[in-house]
Amino acid sequence: MEKIKVLIADDQELILESLHIVLSMEEDLEIVGLAKNGEEALKGCEQFMPDIVLMDINMPVMDGVAATALIKERIPATKIIMLTSYKEVDYVLAALRRGAEGYLLKALHPKELAAGIRVVQAGGTLISQEMASKMIKSINNTAPAKNNEFGLTAREIEVLHKLASGLRNQDIAEALYLSEGTVKNYISTIYSKLNVKGRREAARKARDSGMLDHS
């Protein structure tokens, strides 16, 4: 039987160790790595190529949402389950938008946690009905069709929000865990799609079209 390779990321050592112990007891699961922040999770994914990452949301250095975005960009085959100890809708929604396969509450019984891992490994998702309806509502509220008439991607809109807030390229790069070169590429694509020549004009056009209503 081929085991499901799991990497666990959590900044609380007690949780990290206890999850490691209880999940190692499952015959079909193999814990290939432990990480204490998003950066370590990303490195661990590149090194061990896990099937599943159990990703805490709030972690130092790099949080789970940012780490999810980067892992999904670089190793799209890796499936990510967000681990949360509270129903923080905004963080979970952000992670799901960046490609996470679902979320589980840390308070779950280890058997349920293991069952969730198997569901995701088999191609399923772990999103409660409540979260799905909040997700649909959130998408409807924040992204009406008129708000994205220029065909900007979610990542480009994120960069545009930072741009409109007056952040420099370097600050945007740090905030979104991108290289400065990548940010410059995003900005030139944004200018081209909006048909503008500079930041001020881009911000004004985005506000006029309603794209920055919720910034």
Short mmCIF file of N, CA, C and O in Angstrom, two decimals, residues 39-90:
data_model
loop_
_atom_site.label_atom_id
_atom_site.label_comp_id
_atom_site.label_asym_id
_atom_site.label_seq_id
_atom_site.Cartn_x
_atom_site.Cartn_y
_atom_site.Cartn_z
N GLU A 39 7.36 29.70 5.48
CA GLU A 39 8.60 29.60 4.70
C GLU A 39 9.16 28.17 4.79
O GLU A 39 9.58 27.59 3.79
N GLU A 40 9.16 27.63 6.02
CA GLU A 40 9.64 26.25 6.21
C GLU A 40 8.72 25.26 5.49
O GLU A 40 9.19 24.25 4.95
N ALA A 41 7.42 25.55 5.46
CA ALA A 41 6.47 24.68 4.76
C ALA A 41 6.78 24.64 3.27
O ALA A 41 6.78 23.57 2.65
N LEU A 42 7.07 25.81 2.71
CA LEU A 42 7.40 25.90 1.28
C LEU A 42 8.67 25.11 0.98
O LEU A 42 8.72 24.30 0.04
N LYS A 43 9.71 25.32 1.81
CA LYS A 43 10.97 24.59 1.62
C LYS A 43 10.74 23.08 1.76
O LYS A 43 11.29 22.28 1.01
N GLY A 44 9.94 22.70 2.77
CA GLY A 44 9.64 21.29 3.01
C GLY A 44 8.93 20.65 1.82
O GLY A 44 9.19 19.50 1.46
N CYS A 45 8.03 21.42 1.20
CA CYS A 45 7.29 20.90 0.03
C CYS A 45 8.24 20.68 -1.14
O CYS A 45 8.14 19.69 -1.85
N GLU A 46 9.18 21.63 -1.32
CA GLU A 46 10.14 21.49 -2.42
C GLU A 46 11.08 20.31 -2.17
O GLU A 46 11.51 19.64 -3.10
N GLN A 47 11.38 20.06 -0.89
CA GLN A 47 12.32 18.99 -0.54
C GLN A 47 11.66 17.60 -0.52
O GLN A 47 12.20 16.65 -1.08
N PHE A 48 10.49 17.52 0.11
CA PHE A 48 9.88 16.20 0.34
C PHE A 48 8.74 15.86 -0.62
O PHE A 48 8.29 14.72 -0.65
N MET A 49 8.25 16.86 -1.36
CA MET A 49 7.13 16.67 -2.30
C MET A 49 5.97 15.90 -1.67
O MET A 49 5.58 14.81 -2.12
N PRO A 50 5.40 16.43 -0.57
CA PRO A 50 4.29 15.72 0.09
C PRO A 50 3.03 15.71 -0.79
O PRO A 50 2.88 16.55 -1.68
N ASP A 51 2.15 14.75 -0.52
CA ASP A 51 0.85 14.73 -1.22
C ASP A 51 -0.07 15.78 -0.61
O ASP A 51 -0.82 16.45 -1.31
N ILE A 52 0.01 15.89 0.74
CA ILE A 52 -0.90 16.76 1.50
C ILE A 52 -0.11 17.62 2.48
O ILE A 52 0.84 17.13 3.11
N VAL A 53 -0.51 18.89 2.59
CA VAL A 53 0.05 19.75 3.65
C VAL A 53 -1.09 20.13 4.59
O VAL A 53 -2.15 20.59 4.14
N LEU A 54 -0.88 19.91 5.89
CA LEU A 54 -1.80 20.43 6.90
C LEU A 54 -1.22 21.78 7.30
O LEU A 54 -0.16 21.84 7.91
N MET A 55 -1.89 22.86 6.94
CA MET A 55 -1.31 24.20 7.05
C MET A 55 -2.05 25.07 8.08
O MET A 55 -3.23 25.39 7.91
N ASP A 56 -1.33 25.45 9.13
CA ASP A 56 -1.89 26.40 10.09
C ASP A 56 -2.05 27.74 9.40
O ASP A 56 -1.31 28.06 8.46
N ILE A 57 -3.00 28.55 9.85
CA ILE A 57 -3.22 29.84 9.18
C ILE A 57 -2.29 30.92 9.75
O ILE A 57 -1.56 31.57 9.02
N ASN A 58 -2.32 31.10 11.07
CA ASN A 58 -1.50 32.15 11.68
C ASN A 58 -0.14 31.63 12.10
O ASN A 58 -0.04 30.88 13.06
N MET A 59 0.90 32.04 11.37
CA MET A 59 2.27 31.63 11.70
C MET A 59 3.21 32.81 11.47
O MET A 59 2.93 33.66 10.62
N PRO A 60 4.33 32.86 12.19
CA PRO A 60 5.29 33.95 11.97
C PRO A 60 6.05 33.76 10.65
O PRO A 60 5.91 32.74 9.99
N VAL A 61 6.86 34.76 10.29
CA VAL A 61 7.69 34.77 9.07
C VAL A 61 6.84 34.81 7.81
O VAL A 61 6.90 35.74 7.02
N MET A 62 6.03 33.77 7.60
CA MET A 62 5.08 33.74 6.48
C MET A 62 3.85 32.98 6.93
O MET A 62 3.96 31.89 7.47
N ASP A 63 2.68 33.60 6.78
CA ASP A 63 1.47 32.92 7.25
C ASP A 63 1.03 31.82 6.28
O ASP A 63 1.55 31.69 5.18
N GLY A 64 0.04 31.05 6.72
CA GLY A 64 -0.41 29.91 5.93
C GLY A 64 -1.05 30.27 4.61
O GLY A 64 -0.97 29.52 3.65
N VAL A 65 -1.70 31.43 4.55
CA VAL A 65 -2.37 31.86 3.31
C VAL A 65 -1.32 32.18 2.24
O VAL A 65 -1.41 31.72 1.10
N ALA A 66 -0.30 32.95 2.63
CA ALA A 66 0.77 33.30 1.68
C ALA A 66 1.53 32.05 1.24
O ALA A 66 1.85 31.89 0.06
N ALA A 67 1.79 31.16 2.19
CA ALA A 67 2.51 29.92 1.86
C ALA A 67 1.69 29.06 0.89
O ALA A 67 2.23 28.48 -0.05
N THR A 68 0.38 29.02 1.11
CA THR A 68 -0.50 28.26 0.21
C THR A 68 -0.40 28.78 -1.22
O THR A 68 -0.26 28.00 -2.16
N ALA A 69 -0.44 30.11 -1.36
CA ALA A 69 -0.35 30.72 -2.70
C ALA A 69 0.95 30.31 -3.39
O ALA A 69 0.96 29.92 -4.56
N LEU A 70 2.06 30.37 -2.66
CA LEU A 70 3.37 30.05 -3.25
C LEU A 70 3.50 28.56 -3.57
O LEU A 70 4.03 28.19 -4.62
N ILE A 71 3.04 27.71 -2.67
CA ILE A 71 3.12 26.26 -2.91
C ILE A 71 2.29 25.89 -4.12
O ILE A 71 2.71 25.11 -4.98
N LYS A 72 1.09 26.49 -4.22
CA LYS A 72 0.22 26.19 -5.35
C LYS A 72 0.80 26.69 -6.68
O LYS A 72 0.58 26.10 -7.73
N GLU A 73 1.56 27.79 -6.61
CA GLU A 73 2.21 28.32 -7.82
C GLU A 73 3.34 27.39 -8.25
O GLU A 73 3.53 27.13 -9.43
N ARG A 74 4.12 26.93 -7.28
CA ARG A 74 5.34 26.16 -7.60
C ARG A 74 5.12 24.66 -7.69
O ARG A 74 5.76 23.99 -8.49
N ILE A 75 4.25 24.12 -6.83
CA ILE A 75 4.02 22.66 -6.82
C ILE A 75 2.50 22.41 -6.81
O ILE A 75 1.94 22.01 -5.78
N PRO A 76 1.84 22.70 -7.91
CA PRO A 76 0.37 22.64 -7.92
C PRO A 76 -0.23 21.28 -7.54
O PRO A 76 -1.36 21.21 -7.09
N ALA A 77 0.54 20.20 -7.69
CA ALA A 77 0.01 18.86 -7.37
C ALA A 77 -0.16 18.65 -5.87
O ALA A 77 -0.94 17.80 -5.43
N THR A 78 0.57 19.43 -5.06
CA THR A 78 0.46 19.28 -3.61
C THR A 78 -0.89 19.83 -3.14
O THR A 78 -1.27 20.95 -3.49
N LYS A 79 -1.60 19.04 -2.36
CA LYS A 79 -2.92 19.46 -1.88
C LYS A 79 -2.78 20.04 -0.47
O LYS A 79 -2.00 19.54 0.34
N ILE A 80 -3.54 21.11 -0.22
CA ILE A 80 -3.38 21.82 1.06
C ILE A 80 -4.70 21.88 1.83
O ILE A 80 -5.73 22.27 1.30
N ILE A 81 -4.61 21.46 3.11
CA ILE A 81 -5.77 21.57 4.01
C ILE A 81 -5.40 22.60 5.08
O ILE A 81 -4.40 22.44 5.77
N MET A 82 -6.19 23.65 5.19
CA MET A 82 -5.93 24.67 6.20
C MET A 82 -6.40 24.16 7.56
O MET A 82 -7.47 23.56 7.68
N LEU A 83 -5.58 24.38 8.58
CA LEU A 83 -5.93 24.00 9.95
C LEU A 83 -6.24 25.26 10.73
O LEU A 83 -5.42 26.17 10.79
N THR A 84 -7.41 25.34 11.28
CA THR A 84 -7.76 26.55 12.02
C THR A 84 -8.39 26.19 13.36
O THR A 84 -9.08 25.18 13.47
N SER A 85 -8.11 27.01 14.37
CA SER A 85 -8.67 26.71 15.69
C SER A 85 -9.91 27.56 15.95
O SER A 85 -10.48 27.53 16.99
N TYR A 86 -10.30 28.36 14.98
CA TYR A 86 -11.49 29.21 15.10
C TYR A 86 -12.04 29.40 13.70
O TYR A 86 -11.36 29.14 12.71
N LYS A 87 -13.27 29.85 13.63
CA LYS A 87 -13.88 30.00 12.31
C LYS A 87 -13.55 31.37 11.73
O LYS A 87 -14.40 32.24 11.63
N GLU A 88 -12.32 31.58 11.37
CA GLU A 88 -11.90 32.85 10.76
C GLU A 88 -12.22 32.81 9.28
O GLU A 88 -11.40 32.40 8.45
N VAL A 89 -13.38 33.27 8.94
CA VAL A 89 -13.89 33.15 7.57
C VAL A 89 -12.96 33.80 6.55
O VAL A 89 -12.63 33.21 5.53
N ASP A 90 -12.52 35.04 6.85
CA ASP A 90 -11.72 35.77 5.86
C ASP A 90 -10.44 35.03 5.49
O ASP A 90 -10.06 34.95 4.33
#
